[in-house]
Amino acid sequence: MTQAVEDQNQTPTPRNRQKDNALLWRDSRNAARCVNEADKWTPESGLQHSDSEEQKEDCPTAWQVGGLAKRSHLGAPDGGWGWVVLVATMLVLALTLAFPSCIGIFYTDLQTEFNASNTETSWVPAIMTAVLHAGGPLCSMLVERFGCRVTVMVGGFLSGLGMALSALARTITDIYVTSGITGLGFCLSFQPSVTIMGHYFVRRRVFANALSSTGTALGLSSLPLIANILHSRFGWRGSFLILGGVLLNCCVCGAVMRPLCPTSGPNKPRHSQVLDKPNDLPLQQERKGLNDHVKTALHGFIAFLDRHMAFDLLVSNARYRAFAVGVTWMMLGCVVPLVYLVPYATHHKIELDRAAFLMSVMGLVNIVVRPMAALVLGLPRFRGSSSFVYVFASAVLVNGLSNCICGASASFEVLLVYVVIFGLSMSVAGSLLYTVLMDTVEMSRFPSALGLLCMLESGTLVIGPPLAGMLVDSTGQYSYVFYACCTCVSSAGLFLMGFFYFLDSKRAAEKKKSTKTPSDLYQKPVWPVGGNAGAIM
């Protein structure tokens, strides 16, 4: 009898068999519909990681039935032409982010030519670096309107034009203006390159970001040597003119950055609710008087801020807020050693060639370490890891503490040890900077989040070198500059480490509190003790 019951339970009834067949037929029909919709897209239609995730959630069976051929329509390429874009991004970063470091080669010439103090001369790299970061909102608008390719090419033209005009300067104020033009060109070339990298790579994003940051190392190692050679042969004016021609190569790099979604507008997110906010305003509001005009303008302005400057993320996203504060404070003393290392070395009777060699050693360390960091951090075991921010914060802490070595002694051997440690920590931090930002915000908000972060950084970048120059003019000692940088950068690393640990602990506690175990759901009733128990009995 028992055996018969088991056989009956194991054998499906005709009604159950019909129900299973109906479910299978419905699933296959939905999968076919999703695959047919995917076939209508071009291979470049997978613009962003967030888009592919939404399509995957809407059509889960299409990802299983379509195979690799169908998946290529739903996600970023993660290869192919993306490798060409990766090389172009490396060259752009080499010519933009690393370029202000070679201004130190011409630091003494600018002081002598225009009879300027350390504070006045330090404004040249400060303005260049600050405008590089402050133009984020403008760059975001141009990327949305014209795409990454055109924006990078315009940036390359402006940067070359600015350096060429610098060669014709007659006062230090002229250098300030032309440095601003050069910095704006750097901004329009640098930010779209980083943005389009995030669109071309999703599964290999950590590896691609770390490898592309090697471009900064290439610039740090090569540009000071090139600038020193040009300076010895053509002077600072001829060198600026030639370097302006070199910067025009950003136009060539921008030309190879194909837009991934040409049918829906250059680099425009498909599912971004923020971009759709202005279009939701009814046109009738413009005809209802002054109040409605004010409301419409206010809504449009708020939508503009959300779209291009991501101020809403500072309010709603605590991780982005903490990251923005920490990185902004870090930038106050992060770039200053790159500007003052060569003057510091020449001030202590080290030849200019050996001082430029120190900058090249720092770049060579970056060249060696950044690809290694890309390979290690790109391993499958690290994908999706939440510990990248702690590695980044630790590298920032070591980078700040290394400035004490430079301030303690000015011999060539000690400075050589300093640039090696500084370059190691800088390599790890630079490899993870944009990866941590991409993990903090959605990819559809990355351009505006990067633009706001760069704009916040520009405030500290523009005052960092002048404050250091004032410190040198008042004390006559360069070592105090490096001690101040040690305080700023190391405190930023400690802040990032502590605040993100607090946020992760709070998230883990909330997750643990919201998760109930089966024993909590099925608890035995607790009988009262004493008189109440007797009453129940």
XYZ file of C-alpha atoms in Angstrom:
537
model
C 0.000 0.000 0.000
C 2.820 2.390 0.915
C 4.665 1.548 -2.295
C 1.594 2.335 -4.323
C 1.174 5.715 -2.702
C 4.820 6.594 -3.396
C 4.432 5.558 -7.034
C 1.357 7.705 -7.297
C 3.180 10.718 -5.806
C 6.127 10.297 -8.150
C 3.980 9.946 -11.297
C 2.591 13.318 -12.498
C -1.074 13.446 -13.245
C -2.284 14.540 -16.697
C -3.543 17.811 -15.235
C -0.105 18.644 -13.773
C 1.549 17.629 -17.026
C -0.689 20.023 -18.942
C 0.056 22.798 -16.471
C 3.823 22.252 -16.855
C 3.544 22.267 -20.644
C 1.593 25.533 -20.495
C 4.238 27.135 -18.304
C 7.033 25.978 -20.589
C 5.190 27.276 -23.653
C 4.612 30.673 -21.988
C 8.273 30.978 -20.944
C 9.516 30.106 -24.410
C 7.122 32.622 -25.959
C 8.378 35.404 -23.644
C 11.967 34.442 -24.369
C 11.349 34.552 -28.107
C 9.723 37.973 -27.831
C 12.680 39.342 -25.837
C 15.162 37.885 -28.323
C 13.270 39.440 -31.219
C 13.403 42.808 -29.499
C 17.128 42.359 -28.917
C 17.645 41.579 -32.624
C 16.326 45.014 -33.506
C 19.198 46.694 -31.667
C 22.592 47.471 -33.059
C 25.703 45.998 -31.445
C 26.456 49.433 -30.064
C 23.105 49.759 -28.313
C 24.346 48.432 -24.987
C 25.379 51.822 -23.743
C 25.652 51.392 -20.036
C 25.828 48.787 -17.383
C 22.581 50.003 -15.848
C 20.782 49.585 -19.182
C 21.975 46.025 -19.579
C 20.880 45.181 -16.056
C 17.382 46.531 -16.690
C 17.107 44.608 -19.933
C 18.301 41.505 -18.176
C 15.634 41.906 -15.517
C 12.888 42.525 -18.088
C 13.866 39.541 -20.242
C 15.578 37.002 -17.995
C 15.028 34.081 -20.315
C 16.508 35.896 -23.304
C 19.885 35.840 -21.591
C 19.617 32.104 -21.210
C 18.228 31.269 -24.655
C 20.047 33.834 -26.786
C 23.571 32.674 -25.943
C 26.672 34.747 -26.581
C 25.371 36.097 -29.865
C 22.398 37.673 -28.187
C 24.285 38.856 -25.119
C 26.517 41.011 -27.270
C 23.479 43.143 -28.081
C 22.548 43.608 -24.438
C 25.843 44.651 -22.822
C 29.032 46.623 -23.323
C 31.562 45.145 -25.786
C 34.226 44.423 -23.105
C 36.772 44.075 -25.884
C 36.989 44.508 -29.636
C 37.153 48.190 -30.506
C 37.158 48.874 -26.772
C 40.872 48.059 -26.679
C 41.528 50.828 -29.218
C 39.522 53.217 -27.043
C 41.568 52.036 -24.063
C 44.859 52.925 -25.775
C 43.457 56.303 -26.838
C 42.358 56.991 -23.266
C 45.841 56.146 -21.996
C 47.362 58.706 -24.375
C 44.807 61.353 -23.411
C 45.514 60.858 -19.702
C 49.253 61.060 -20.404
C 48.836 64.401 -22.166
C 46.335 65.956 -19.733
C 46.562 64.796 -16.130
C 50.363 64.474 -16.151
C 51.081 67.679 -18.049
C 51.083 70.135 -15.083
C 53.943 68.146 -13.543
C 56.341 69.280 -16.276
C 55.665 72.959 -15.552
C 58.166 72.659 -12.701
C 60.928 72.427 -15.335
C 60.133 76.008 -16.399
C 59.430 77.272 -12.881
C 62.698 79.198 -12.468
C 62.537 80.645 -16.001
C 59.055 82.030 -15.393
C 60.209 83.627 -12.147
C 63.201 85.226 -13.879
C 61.324 86.282 -17.035
C 58.439 88.018 -15.246
C 60.219 88.845 -11.951
C 57.570 86.861 -10.088
C 57.575 85.359 -6.604
C 56.914 81.734 -5.716
C 53.288 82.535 -4.954
C 52.722 84.305 -8.286
C 54.457 81.585 -10.304
C 52.626 78.766 -8.551
C 49.324 80.097 -9.873
C 50.257 78.851 -13.360
C 49.985 75.082 -12.659
C 47.252 75.786 -10.093
C 44.991 77.492 -12.649
C 45.719 74.820 -15.233
C 44.855 71.985 -12.857
C 41.842 73.735 -11.330
C 40.207 74.514 -14.675
C 40.920 70.918 -15.725
C 38.616 69.806 -12.918
C 36.205 72.762 -12.670
C 34.914 72.423 -16.222
C 33.039 69.241 -15.367
C 29.467 70.607 -15.773
C 30.328 72.250 -19.103
C 31.975 69.037 -20.245
C 28.900 67.025 -19.218
C 26.639 69.277 -21.332
C 28.912 69.003 -24.353
C 29.107 65.221 -24.024
C 25.326 64.964 -23.882
C 24.889 67.279 -26.867
C 27.755 66.260 -29.149
C 29.149 63.010 -27.735
C 32.518 62.004 -26.340
C 34.322 61.945 -29.681
C 33.670 65.565 -30.643
C 34.232 66.836 -27.094
C 37.657 65.190 -26.838
C 38.700 66.607 -30.204
C 37.607 70.127 -29.223
C 39.524 69.735 -25.958
C 42.684 68.718 -27.810
C 42.446 71.799 -30.021
C 41.934 74.151 -27.052
C 44.819 72.669 -25.060
C 47.212 73.008 -27.994
C 46.015 76.552 -28.662
C 46.513 77.544 -25.017
C 50.094 76.336 -24.892
C 50.901 78.006 -28.220
C 49.525 81.316 -26.941
C 51.564 80.923 -23.750
C 54.714 81.156 -25.847
C 53.643 84.691 -26.855
C 52.940 85.917 -23.306
C 54.403 89.243 -22.192
C 53.245 89.262 -18.554
C 52.522 86.676 -15.903
C 48.833 87.588 -16.248
C 48.933 86.452 -19.868
C 50.261 83.100 -18.654
C 47.317 82.879 -16.242
C 44.809 83.367 -19.080
C 46.470 80.929 -21.459
C 46.834 78.377 -18.652
C 43.073 78.581 -18.171
C 42.521 77.881 -21.885
C 44.899 74.924 -21.710
C 43.214 73.596 -18.574
C 39.775 73.833 -20.196
C 41.079 71.818 -23.131
C 42.439 69.227 -20.722
C 39.028 69.001 -19.064
C 37.172 68.474 -22.338
C 39.614 65.722 -23.300
C 40.074 63.954 -19.968
C 36.531 63.539 -18.599
C 34.852 62.164 -21.772
C 37.693 59.663 -22.152
C 37.096 58.278 -18.672
C 33.322 58.278 -19.243
C 33.402 56.327 -22.494
C 35.724 53.782 -20.899
C 32.966 52.966 -18.423
C 30.571 52.386 -21.322
C 32.895 50.113 -23.297
C 33.839 47.896 -20.337
C 31.562 46.374 -17.687
C 32.848 42.907 -16.804
C 36.477 44.074 -17.187
C 35.877 47.581 -15.884
C 38.317 47.394 -12.964
C 41.059 46.070 -15.228
C 40.355 48.671 -17.923
C 40.306 51.607 -15.491
C 43.513 50.512 -13.802
C 45.246 49.944 -17.146
C 44.077 53.255 -18.598
C 45.477 55.071 -15.554
C 48.884 53.871 -16.734
C 48.654 56.747 -19.187
C 49.199 59.170 -16.326
C 52.349 57.244 -15.436
C 53.551 57.451 -19.026
C 53.129 61.203 -18.919
C 54.875 61.545 -15.567
C 57.885 59.594 -16.805
C 58.218 61.075 -20.288
C 56.930 64.664 -20.197
C 59.525 66.014 -17.688
C 62.367 64.517 -19.739
C 60.914 65.858 -22.982
C 60.375 69.271 -21.408
C 63.942 69.324 -20.091
C 65.371 68.491 -23.528
C 63.210 71.118 -25.204
C 64.123 73.656 -22.519
C 67.851 73.171 -23.056
C 67.545 73.646 -26.837
C 64.678 76.071 -27.450
C 64.095 77.882 -24.142
C 60.744 78.056 -22.382
C 58.929 79.894 -25.184
C 59.968 77.473 -27.902
C 59.224 74.565 -25.582
C 55.689 75.827 -24.932
C 55.069 76.148 -28.665
C 56.283 72.611 -29.384
C 54.346 71.159 -26.449
C 51.233 72.844 -27.832
C 51.708 70.888 -31.030
C 52.144 67.672 -29.029
C 48.850 68.285 -27.238
C 47.022 68.325 -30.580
C 47.406 64.549 -30.585
C 44.360 64.482 -28.270
C 42.316 65.246 -31.385
C 43.579 62.031 -32.973
C 42.742 60.069 -29.820
C 39.249 61.507 -29.756
C 38.661 60.545 -33.374
C 38.787 56.806 -32.544
C 36.251 57.006 -29.709
C 33.175 55.715 -31.482
C 29.813 56.504 -29.891
C 28.118 53.355 -28.651
C 24.539 54.519 -29.249
C 24.281 56.751 -32.330
C 20.566 56.120 -32.866
C 19.367 57.577 -29.562
C 21.718 60.528 -29.338
C 25.393 60.531 -28.368
C 25.991 58.858 -25.057
C 22.446 59.442 -23.842
C 21.169 56.940 -21.269
C 18.085 55.007 -22.344
C 16.531 54.604 -18.929
C 17.688 57.733 -17.129
C 14.791 59.252 -15.296
C 16.768 62.419 -14.614
C 17.142 63.201 -18.314
C 13.409 62.858 -18.794
C 12.437 65.362 -16.106
C 12.442 68.511 -18.292
C 10.323 66.742 -20.924
C 7.638 65.917 -18.331
C 6.785 69.598 -17.853
C 3.593 70.425 -19.741
C 3.843 73.223 -22.245
C 0.679 74.802 -20.889
C 2.580 76.014 -17.822
C 4.347 78.629 -19.946
C 1.034 80.399 -20.595
C -0.348 80.662 -17.055
C 1.373 83.778 -15.853
C 4.523 84.812 -14.093
C 4.234 82.252 -11.296
C 4.080 79.382 -13.720
C 7.074 80.793 -15.581
C 9.012 80.913 -12.340
C 7.980 77.370 -11.460
C 8.954 76.137 -14.914
C 12.337 77.855 -14.731
C 12.903 76.503 -11.236
C 12.048 72.945 -12.299
C 14.315 73.291 -15.301
C 17.162 74.608 -13.172
C 16.768 71.755 -10.666
C 16.715 69.261 -13.526
C 19.848 70.894 -14.944
C 21.643 70.537 -11.612
C 20.546 66.908 -11.305
C 21.625 66.141 -14.840
C 24.990 67.852 -15.063
C 26.162 68.436 -11.487
C 24.542 65.625 -9.473
C 23.824 67.736 -6.416
C 21.021 65.322 -5.554
C 23.631 62.594 -5.036
C 25.281 64.685 -2.328
C 21.980 64.567 -0.433
C 20.706 61.072 -1.202
C 23.927 59.040 -1.539
C 25.967 59.001 1.680
C 28.806 57.012 0.116
C 29.203 59.468 -2.728
C 29.069 62.356 -0.255
C 31.827 60.832 1.885
C 33.935 59.988 -1.169
C 33.573 63.506 -2.579
C 34.583 65.136 0.711
C 37.579 62.843 1.195
C 38.911 63.181 -2.345
C 38.385 66.952 -2.372
C 40.376 67.346 0.847
C 43.050 64.966 -0.470
C 43.566 67.108 -3.586
C 44.654 70.050 -1.428
C 48.036 68.399 -0.909
C 48.138 65.646 -3.524
C 49.358 67.656 -6.520
C 51.613 70.120 -4.664
C 54.587 67.689 -4.360
C 54.540 67.195 -8.127
C 54.857 70.946 -8.619
C 57.482 71.646 -5.934
C 59.699 68.562 -6.141
C 61.952 69.976 -8.885
C 62.270 73.467 -7.279
C 62.916 71.795 -3.921
C 65.709 69.678 -5.412
C 67.342 72.556 -7.322
C 67.109 74.763 -4.223
C 69.344 72.234 -2.435
C 72.017 72.286 -5.183
C 70.795 69.274 -7.175
C 71.264 69.651 -10.928
C 68.173 70.246 -13.039
C 68.816 67.061 -15.043
C 68.868 64.924 -11.893
C 65.780 66.701 -10.560
C 63.921 65.907 -13.788
C 65.176 62.325 -13.471
C 63.387 62.072 -10.108
C 60.083 62.873 -11.816
C 60.838 60.271 -14.457
C 61.551 57.642 -11.794
C 58.172 58.395 -10.249
C 56.560 57.892 -13.642
C 58.459 54.648 -14.255
C 57.251 53.280 -10.925
C 53.700 54.093 -11.997
C 54.247 52.376 -15.337
C 55.372 49.173 -13.631
C 52.868 49.123 -10.775
C 49.644 50.203 -12.494
C 49.475 47.317 -14.993
C 50.245 44.907 -12.161
C 47.461 46.463 -10.109
C 45.170 46.147 -13.118
C 45.927 42.434 -13.456
C 45.504 41.716 -9.743
C 42.372 43.785 -9.216
C 40.846 42.437 -12.420
C 40.916 38.821 -11.215
C 37.490 37.146 -10.898
C 37.830 36.853 -7.129
C 37.941 40.661 -6.807
C 35.016 41.415 -9.128
C 32.144 42.968 -7.260
C 34.259 43.378 -4.149
C 33.353 46.165 -1.726
C 36.882 46.456 -0.326
C 38.275 48.602 -3.151
C 37.534 51.766 -1.214
C 39.629 50.539 1.738
C 42.560 49.730 -0.543
C 42.189 53.194 -2.048
C 42.083 54.863 1.382
C 45.140 52.904 2.560
C 47.092 53.983 -0.523
C 46.112 57.605 0.118
C 47.305 57.299 3.731
C 50.700 55.905 2.673
C 50.997 58.568 -0.002
C 50.489 61.303 2.556
C 52.923 59.872 5.085
C 55.634 59.521 2.427
C 55.918 63.318 2.208
C 57.638 63.279 5.605
C 60.581 61.496 3.968
C 61.010 64.307 1.483
C 60.773 66.951 4.186
C 63.353 65.241 6.407
C 66.247 65.374 3.935
C 67.040 66.833 0.535
C 69.826 64.512 -0.618
C 69.402 62.799 -3.971
C 69.349 59.307 -2.424
C 66.602 60.222 0.061
C 64.568 61.915 -2.656
C 64.955 58.796 -4.778
C 63.469 56.666 -1.984
C 60.698 59.226 -1.616
C 59.642 59.182 -5.263
C 59.574 55.359 -5.254
C 57.239 55.173 -2.235
C 55.210 58.121 -3.476
C 54.888 56.507 -6.906
C 53.833 53.120 -5.475
C 51.030 54.582 -3.371
C 50.027 56.958 -6.155
C 49.753 54.041 -8.586
C 47.344 52.067 -6.391
C 45.231 55.104 -5.561
C 45.108 56.245 -9.184
C 44.138 52.763 -10.385
C 41.116 52.669 -8.059
C 39.894 56.272 -8.074
C 37.366 55.936 -10.902
C 36.552 52.322 -10.055
C 35.430 53.335 -6.560
C 33.380 56.173 -8.032
C 31.694 53.812 -10.510
C 30.876 51.447 -7.654
C 29.462 54.321 -5.609
C 26.980 55.673 -8.200
C 25.011 54.195 -11.077
C 26.706 54.295 -14.453
C 23.915 56.478 -15.852
C 24.868 59.139 -13.282
C 28.636 58.721 -13.624
C 29.280 61.679 -15.998
C 27.428 64.134 -13.746
C 28.927 62.587 -10.584
C 32.425 62.870 -12.051
C 31.730 66.432 -13.160
C 30.612 67.493 -9.680
C 33.552 65.706 -8.055
C 36.015 67.416 -10.391
C 34.394 70.788 -9.749
C 34.743 70.297 -5.990
C 38.358 69.224 -6.458
C 39.115 72.364 -8.430
C 38.521 74.517 -5.357
C 41.294 72.835 -3.392
C 43.532 72.367 -6.414
C 43.512 76.065 -7.236
C 44.506 77.136 -3.707
C 46.979 74.331 -2.945
C 50.052 75.513 -4.900
C 49.567 79.232 -4.050
C 49.266 78.410 -0.353
C 52.442 76.379 -0.652
C 54.108 79.313 -2.412
C 53.062 81.662 0.387
C 54.520 79.209 2.891
C 57.842 79.154 1.025
C 57.958 82.946 0.670
C 57.269 83.479 4.381
C 59.603 80.803 5.774
C 62.168 80.329 3.030
C 61.931 76.538 3.538
C 60.412 74.048 1.094
C 60.291 71.299 3.715
C 57.257 72.858 5.430
C 55.331 72.438 2.193
C 55.818 68.675 2.261
C 54.881 68.469 5.943
C 51.653 70.322 5.200
C 50.939 67.931 2.310
C 51.537 65.004 4.647
C 48.895 66.323 7.044
C 46.263 66.958 4.357
C 46.595 63.728 2.377
C 47.003 61.339 5.322
C 44.014 62.842 7.150
C 41.921 62.376 3.990
C 42.895 58.715 3.880
C 41.934 58.221 7.521
C 38.610 59.977 6.940
C 37.712 57.758 3.965
C 38.679 54.615 5.812
C 36.731 55.479 8.959
C 33.596 56.859 7.292
C 33.175 53.985 4.851
C 33.692 51.516 7.688
C 30.909 53.273 9.585
C 28.597 53.142 6.545
C 29.332 49.461 5.906
C 28.771 48.591 9.564
C 25.470 50.457 9.539
C 24.371 48.683 6.359
C 25.331 45.274 7.757
C 23.395 45.973 10.968
C 20.295 47.011 9.027
C 20.550 43.950 6.810
C 20.926 41.681 9.811
C 17.983 43.337 11.528
C 15.723 42.967 8.496
C 16.635 39.295 7.990
C 14.570 36.874 10.119
C 15.549 33.295 10.728
C 12.991 30.437 10.573
C 13.328 29.990 14.349
C 12.092 33.558 14.803
C 9.030 32.860 12.669
C 8.075 29.643 14.405
C 8.592 30.270 18.099
C 6.871 28.159 20.706
C 4.314 30.004 22.838
C 5.575 31.057 26.255
C 3.125 30.131 28.994
C 2.669 32.559 31.879
C 4.138 31.700 35.239
C 2.423 31.864 38.623
C -1.179 32.891 39.201
C -1.984 33.342 35.534
C -0.742 29.837 34.830
C -3.097 28.502 37.491
C -6.008 30.411 36.002
C -5.329 28.858 32.616
C -5.134 25.424 34.130
